[in-house]
Every structure is written in structure tokens, then in C-alpha cells.
Coordinates of C-alpha atoms in Angstrom, one line a residue:
Chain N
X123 CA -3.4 9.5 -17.6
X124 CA 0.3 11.1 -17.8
X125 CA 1.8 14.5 -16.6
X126 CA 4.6 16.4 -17.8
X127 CA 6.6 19.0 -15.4
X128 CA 7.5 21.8 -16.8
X129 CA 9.9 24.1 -14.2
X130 CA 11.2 27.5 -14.1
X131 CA 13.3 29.7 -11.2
X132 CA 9.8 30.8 -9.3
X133 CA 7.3 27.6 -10.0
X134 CA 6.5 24.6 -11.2
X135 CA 3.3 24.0 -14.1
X136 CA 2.6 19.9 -13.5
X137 CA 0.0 19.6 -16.5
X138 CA -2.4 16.2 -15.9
X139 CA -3.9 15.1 -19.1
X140 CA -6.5 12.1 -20.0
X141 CA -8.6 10.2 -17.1
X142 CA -7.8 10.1 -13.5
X143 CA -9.8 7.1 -11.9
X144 CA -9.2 4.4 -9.5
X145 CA -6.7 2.8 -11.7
X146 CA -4.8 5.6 -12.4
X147 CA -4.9 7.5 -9.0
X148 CA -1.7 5.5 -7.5
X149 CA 0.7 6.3 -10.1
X150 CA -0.9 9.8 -10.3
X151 CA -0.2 10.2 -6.5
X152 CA 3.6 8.6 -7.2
X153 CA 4.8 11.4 -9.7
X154 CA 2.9 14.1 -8.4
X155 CA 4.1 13.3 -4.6
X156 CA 7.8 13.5 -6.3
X157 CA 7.3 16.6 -7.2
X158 CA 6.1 17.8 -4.2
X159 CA 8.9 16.2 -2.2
X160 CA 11.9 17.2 -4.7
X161 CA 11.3 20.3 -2.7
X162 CA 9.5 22.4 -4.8
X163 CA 6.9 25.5 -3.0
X164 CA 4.8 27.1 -5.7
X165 CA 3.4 24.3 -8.2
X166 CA 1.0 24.9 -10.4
X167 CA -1.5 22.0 -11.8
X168 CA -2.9 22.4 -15.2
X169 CA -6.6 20.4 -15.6
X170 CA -6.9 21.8 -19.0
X171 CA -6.7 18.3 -21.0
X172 CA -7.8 16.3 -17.0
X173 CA -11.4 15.0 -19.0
X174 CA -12.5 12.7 -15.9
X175 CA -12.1 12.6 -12.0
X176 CA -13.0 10.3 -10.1
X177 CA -12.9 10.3 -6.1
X178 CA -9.7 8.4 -6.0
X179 CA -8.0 11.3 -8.1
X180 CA -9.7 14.1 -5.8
X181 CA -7.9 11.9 -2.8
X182 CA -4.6 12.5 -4.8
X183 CA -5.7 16.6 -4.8
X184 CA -6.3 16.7 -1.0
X185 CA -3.2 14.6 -0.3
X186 CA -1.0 16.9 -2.3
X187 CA -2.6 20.0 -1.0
X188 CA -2.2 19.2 2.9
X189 CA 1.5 18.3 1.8
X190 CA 1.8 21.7 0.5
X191 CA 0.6 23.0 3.3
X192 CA 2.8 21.6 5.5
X193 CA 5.7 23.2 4.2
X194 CA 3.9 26.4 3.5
X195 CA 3.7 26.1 0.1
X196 CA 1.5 27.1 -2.6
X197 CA -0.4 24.6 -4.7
X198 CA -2.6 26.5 -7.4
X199 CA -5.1 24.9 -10.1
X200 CA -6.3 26.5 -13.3
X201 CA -7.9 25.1 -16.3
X202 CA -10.4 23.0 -14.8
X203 CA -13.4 21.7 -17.4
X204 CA -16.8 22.2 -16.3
X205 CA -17.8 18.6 -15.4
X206 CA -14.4 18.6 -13.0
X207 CA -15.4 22.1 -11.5
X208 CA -18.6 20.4 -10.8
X209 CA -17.0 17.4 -8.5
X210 CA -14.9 20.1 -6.9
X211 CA -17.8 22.2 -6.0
X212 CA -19.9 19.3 -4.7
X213 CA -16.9 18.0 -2.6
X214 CA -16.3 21.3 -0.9
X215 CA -13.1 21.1 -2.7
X216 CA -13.8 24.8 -4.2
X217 CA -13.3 25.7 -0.8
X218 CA -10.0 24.3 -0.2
X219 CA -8.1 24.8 -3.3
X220 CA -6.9 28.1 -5.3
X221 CA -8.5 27.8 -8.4
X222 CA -7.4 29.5 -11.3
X223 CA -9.7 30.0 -14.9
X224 CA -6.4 30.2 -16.6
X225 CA -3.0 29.5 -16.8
X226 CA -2.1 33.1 -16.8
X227 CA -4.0 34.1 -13.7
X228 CA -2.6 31.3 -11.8
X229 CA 0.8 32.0 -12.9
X230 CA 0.0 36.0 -11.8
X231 CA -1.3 34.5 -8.4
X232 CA 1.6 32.4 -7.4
Chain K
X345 CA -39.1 7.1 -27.5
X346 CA -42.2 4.8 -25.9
X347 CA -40.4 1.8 -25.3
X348 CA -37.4 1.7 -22.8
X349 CA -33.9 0.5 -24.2
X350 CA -32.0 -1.7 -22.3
X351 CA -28.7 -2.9 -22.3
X352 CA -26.9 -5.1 -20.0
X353 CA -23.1 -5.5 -19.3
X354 CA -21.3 -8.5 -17.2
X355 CA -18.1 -7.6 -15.9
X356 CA -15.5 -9.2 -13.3
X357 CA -15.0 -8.0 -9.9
X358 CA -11.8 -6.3 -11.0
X359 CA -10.7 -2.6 -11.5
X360 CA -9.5 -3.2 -14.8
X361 CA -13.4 -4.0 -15.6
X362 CA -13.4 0.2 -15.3
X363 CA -12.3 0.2 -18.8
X364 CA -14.4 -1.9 -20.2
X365 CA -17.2 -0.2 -18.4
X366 CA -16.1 3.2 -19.3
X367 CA -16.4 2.9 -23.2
X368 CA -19.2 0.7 -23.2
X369 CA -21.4 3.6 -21.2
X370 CA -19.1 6.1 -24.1
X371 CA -21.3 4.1 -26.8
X372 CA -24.3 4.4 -24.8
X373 CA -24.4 7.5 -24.5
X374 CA -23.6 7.9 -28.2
X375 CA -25.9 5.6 -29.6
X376 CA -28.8 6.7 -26.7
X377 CA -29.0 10.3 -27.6
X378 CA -27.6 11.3 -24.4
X379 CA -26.0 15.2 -24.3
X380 CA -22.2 14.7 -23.4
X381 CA -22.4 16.7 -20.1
X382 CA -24.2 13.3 -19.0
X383 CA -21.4 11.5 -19.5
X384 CA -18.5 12.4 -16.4
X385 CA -21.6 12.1 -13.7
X386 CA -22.4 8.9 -14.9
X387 CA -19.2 7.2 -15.4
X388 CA -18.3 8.5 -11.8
X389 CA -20.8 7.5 -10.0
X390 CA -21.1 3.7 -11.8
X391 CA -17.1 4.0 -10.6
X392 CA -17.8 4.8 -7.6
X393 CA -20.5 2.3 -6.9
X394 CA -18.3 -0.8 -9.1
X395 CA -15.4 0.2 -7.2
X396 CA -16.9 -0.2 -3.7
X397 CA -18.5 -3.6 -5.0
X398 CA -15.1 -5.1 -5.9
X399 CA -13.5 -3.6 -3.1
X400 CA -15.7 -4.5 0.0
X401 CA -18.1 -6.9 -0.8
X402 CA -16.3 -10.2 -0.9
X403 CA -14.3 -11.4 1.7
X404 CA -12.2 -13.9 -0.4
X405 CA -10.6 -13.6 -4.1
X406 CA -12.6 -15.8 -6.2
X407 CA -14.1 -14.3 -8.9
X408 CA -17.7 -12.9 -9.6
X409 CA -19.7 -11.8 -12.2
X410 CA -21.2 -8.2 -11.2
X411 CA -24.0 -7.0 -13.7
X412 CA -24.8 -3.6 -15.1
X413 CA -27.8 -2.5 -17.0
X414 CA -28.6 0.5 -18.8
X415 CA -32.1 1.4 -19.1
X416 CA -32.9 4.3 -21.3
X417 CA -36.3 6.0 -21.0
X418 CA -38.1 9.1 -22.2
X419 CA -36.8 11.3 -19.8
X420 CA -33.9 9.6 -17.8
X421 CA -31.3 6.7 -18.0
X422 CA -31.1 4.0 -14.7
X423 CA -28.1 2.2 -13.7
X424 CA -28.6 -0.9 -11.6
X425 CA -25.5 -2.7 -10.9
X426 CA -26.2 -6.5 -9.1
X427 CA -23.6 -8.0 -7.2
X428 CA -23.9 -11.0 -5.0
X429 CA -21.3 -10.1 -2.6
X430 CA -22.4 -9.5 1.7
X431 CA -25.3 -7.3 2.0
X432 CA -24.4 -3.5 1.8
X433 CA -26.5 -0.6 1.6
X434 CA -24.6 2.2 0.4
X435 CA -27.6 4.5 0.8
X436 CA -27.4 4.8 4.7
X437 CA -23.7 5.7 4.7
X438 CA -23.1 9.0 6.4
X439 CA -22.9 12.0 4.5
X440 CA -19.0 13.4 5.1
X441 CA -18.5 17.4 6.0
X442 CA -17.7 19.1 3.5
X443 CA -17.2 22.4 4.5
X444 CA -14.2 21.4 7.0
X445 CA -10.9 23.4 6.6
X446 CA -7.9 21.7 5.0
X447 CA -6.2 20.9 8.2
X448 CA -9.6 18.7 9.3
X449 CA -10.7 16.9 5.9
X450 CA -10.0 13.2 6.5
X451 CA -8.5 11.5 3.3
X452 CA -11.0 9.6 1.3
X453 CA -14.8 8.6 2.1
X454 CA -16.4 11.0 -0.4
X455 CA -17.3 8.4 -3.6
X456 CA -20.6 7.2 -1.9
X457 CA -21.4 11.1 -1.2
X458 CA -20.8 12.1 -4.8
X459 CA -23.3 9.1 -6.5
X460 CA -25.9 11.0 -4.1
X461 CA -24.9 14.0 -5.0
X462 CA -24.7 13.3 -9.1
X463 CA -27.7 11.7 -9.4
X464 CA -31.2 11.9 -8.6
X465 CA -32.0 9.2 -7.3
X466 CA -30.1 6.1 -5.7
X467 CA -31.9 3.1 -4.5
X468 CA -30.9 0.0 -2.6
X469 CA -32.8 -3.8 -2.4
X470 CA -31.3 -6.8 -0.5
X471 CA -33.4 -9.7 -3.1
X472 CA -32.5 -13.1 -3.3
X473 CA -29.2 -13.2 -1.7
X474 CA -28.0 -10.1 -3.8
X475 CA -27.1 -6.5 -3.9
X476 CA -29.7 -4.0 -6.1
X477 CA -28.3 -0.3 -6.5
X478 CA -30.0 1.5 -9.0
X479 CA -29.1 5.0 -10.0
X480 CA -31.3 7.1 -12.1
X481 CA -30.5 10.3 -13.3
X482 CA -32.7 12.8 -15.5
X483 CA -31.5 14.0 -18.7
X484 CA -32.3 17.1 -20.4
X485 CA -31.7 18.0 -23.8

């Protein structure tokens, strides 16, 4: 698993790529939390090239999106493969998160 | 198919195991016939299930062996990981809400909920001192 952060004067894109499972979840929730807490509002996450979830990443999600919350922010996802969609759906995560079929509607939301 | 193929993995009681585990159930699923969109819900809930093995059920840090075998039939593939750790049956575990708001999720306690969810059938057995979970899940061309 890696991410790359690509930002700009109105939001952040945080792309995840690879496999996000129990032994990935800690560092995932390390440079994603940075983000959050370098004091950025609006941050998009990209799932495009996120192949697996597991529900020690979906942990990571929830814990991000409360943060977010907590400073009114925004915290958008696009791109999400079907099989991730799925684990969202069934963990009433659907519910809970903006989610985006593209970049460019997520970008148009924030 | 008539007969039922079988293959069974040994792994340590350790998270780095989830690699290991990971590209065998990759070949399986290759070699088995098995259509790709198989391949996230059964890798997540053998996670799920290996993970709460390690985690909870031994009390000290020696290690164990904790076995998993594949068992391919006509119509559907079983997973039935063996552990020999205190007796735990993951099948009574309460379902968690999830249609809560944000602000009332708890963090966590949704991996034994999604192996139900995922797969068609989970079943638990306390035999001879040890764990039985199998999972089975139908697959459809």
C-alpha cells in the first residue's frame, strides 16, 4: 500500500494504491491522519488503484471521516472498484461517506 | 468436476502469515477456475477470521500452527481454518448497527459481520480441543 498527496489552493487528492489489510492499516492511518491534521478541510481520496480492503482499512475510513467531521470539513471518495463498493455497502459505509464515481465529480462536489 | 479438490495451507499465528495466505488463495483461485470477483470476499473474510485467530485466541506468545484448507467443489469453494487456541465461536457474535449516523458508529467490530455477510454460510465446531470455522461460499460462473 502507498499514497501520494497531491495539493492545490481549494483541496487535497490523497490517491491510495495496492492492498489495504491488517498489516497495512497502521501506517495507512499514520499518513493519512497527517494529512488530516496539517490542517487541510476538503480532501479528496482516490480508490481508483485501492484493489483490497479489509476491515482494518475501513477502520482507517471511519477514523478519518469523524476527524473530518470534527472540524467541519469535507472528506470525499471517488473511484471505488466494485468489490470495495461492495464492503462499503454491506458496512453501511455508503451511508456515511460522499462517494464519488469519478475524480471529476468529486472534485465538482467539493 | 466430480471429485472435490483440496488443498491445505499451515501458517504461523502471525499477521505477516496474511501474505503468504493471500497469494496462495491468488493461485487457487487461478488454478481452481474461480471468476476473479471471488477473489476480494474470500481473501477478506479468511483475513478477517486469521486475524481474529492470532489476535484473541492465545493468551501467551508461543507460537502455533493454524491450518487452512481449501476445498473446491462443483458449485462452491469451503474454507475451514483450525486453530487450537481457547474456544471461540465467532458465529454468535452480535451483529453491529449499521445504519447509525457518523457521530454514533463505534470504531472497529465489523470483520466478524462482513465473513457473515460475504459468505453463505459460516459454521463453527469446538472438536477435540480445537477451533473448526468453515466458510463456504457459492460460485457462479
Amino acid at each position: 500500500m502507498r499514497i501520494s498527496v497531491n495539493s492545490n489552493s481549494t483541496h487535497v487528492i490523497v490517491a491510495i494504491e495496492g492492498r489495504l489489510d491488517t498489516t497495512q492499516s497502521d501506517s495507512f492511518e499514520k499518513q493519512l491522519l497527517e494529512v488530516i491534521e496539517s490542517g487541510q478541510t476538503k480532501i479528496i481520496l482516490d480508490c481508483k488503484a485501492l484493489d483490497y480492503i479489509s476491515s482494518s482499512g475501513l477502520r482507517v475510513f471511519l477514523i478519518a471521516q469523524k476527524k473530518m467531521m470534527a472540524v467541519a470539513g469535507k472528506l470525499l471518495l471517488c473511484n471505488l472498484q466494485p468489490g470495495i463498493k461492495e464492503i462499503f455497502e454491506v458496512s453501511g459505509f455508503s451511508m456515511i461517506f460522499s462517494i464519488h464515481p469519478d475524480l471529476e465529480t468529486a472534485i465538482a462536489a467539493i | 468436476m466430480s471429485k472435490p479438490i483440496k488443498y491445505k495451507l499451515s501458517v504461523s499465528n502471525q499477521l505477516s502469515e496474511l501474505g503468504n495466505i493471500h497469494s496462495t488463495l491468488e493461485k487457487l483461485i487461478n488454478d481452481w477456475d474461480i471468476p476473479l470477483q471471488f477473489g476480494m470476499p474470500l481473501n477478506l473474510a479468511i483475513e478477517e477470521a486469521f486475524t481474529n485467530v492470532v489476535n484473541y485466541a492465545y493468551h501467551d506468545h508461543e507460537q502455533r500452527l493454524i491450518d487452512i484448507e481449501f476445498v473446491r467443489t462443483e458449485n462452491q469453494i469451503e474454507i475451514i481454518i483450525t486453530d487450537n487456541g481457547f474456544p471461540y465461536d465467532p458465529t454468535q457474535n452480535a451483529d453491529p448497527r449499521t445504519d447509525l449516523p457518523l457521530e454514533e458508529r463505534p470504531i472497529g467490530g465489523l470483520g466478524i459481520f462482513l465473513i457473515k455477510k460475504l459468505m453463505d454460510d459460516v459454521q463453527y465446531q469446538r472438536h477435540s480441543d480445537k477451533n473448526i470455522l468453515k466458510l463456504t461460499k457459492r460460485i457462479t460462473q
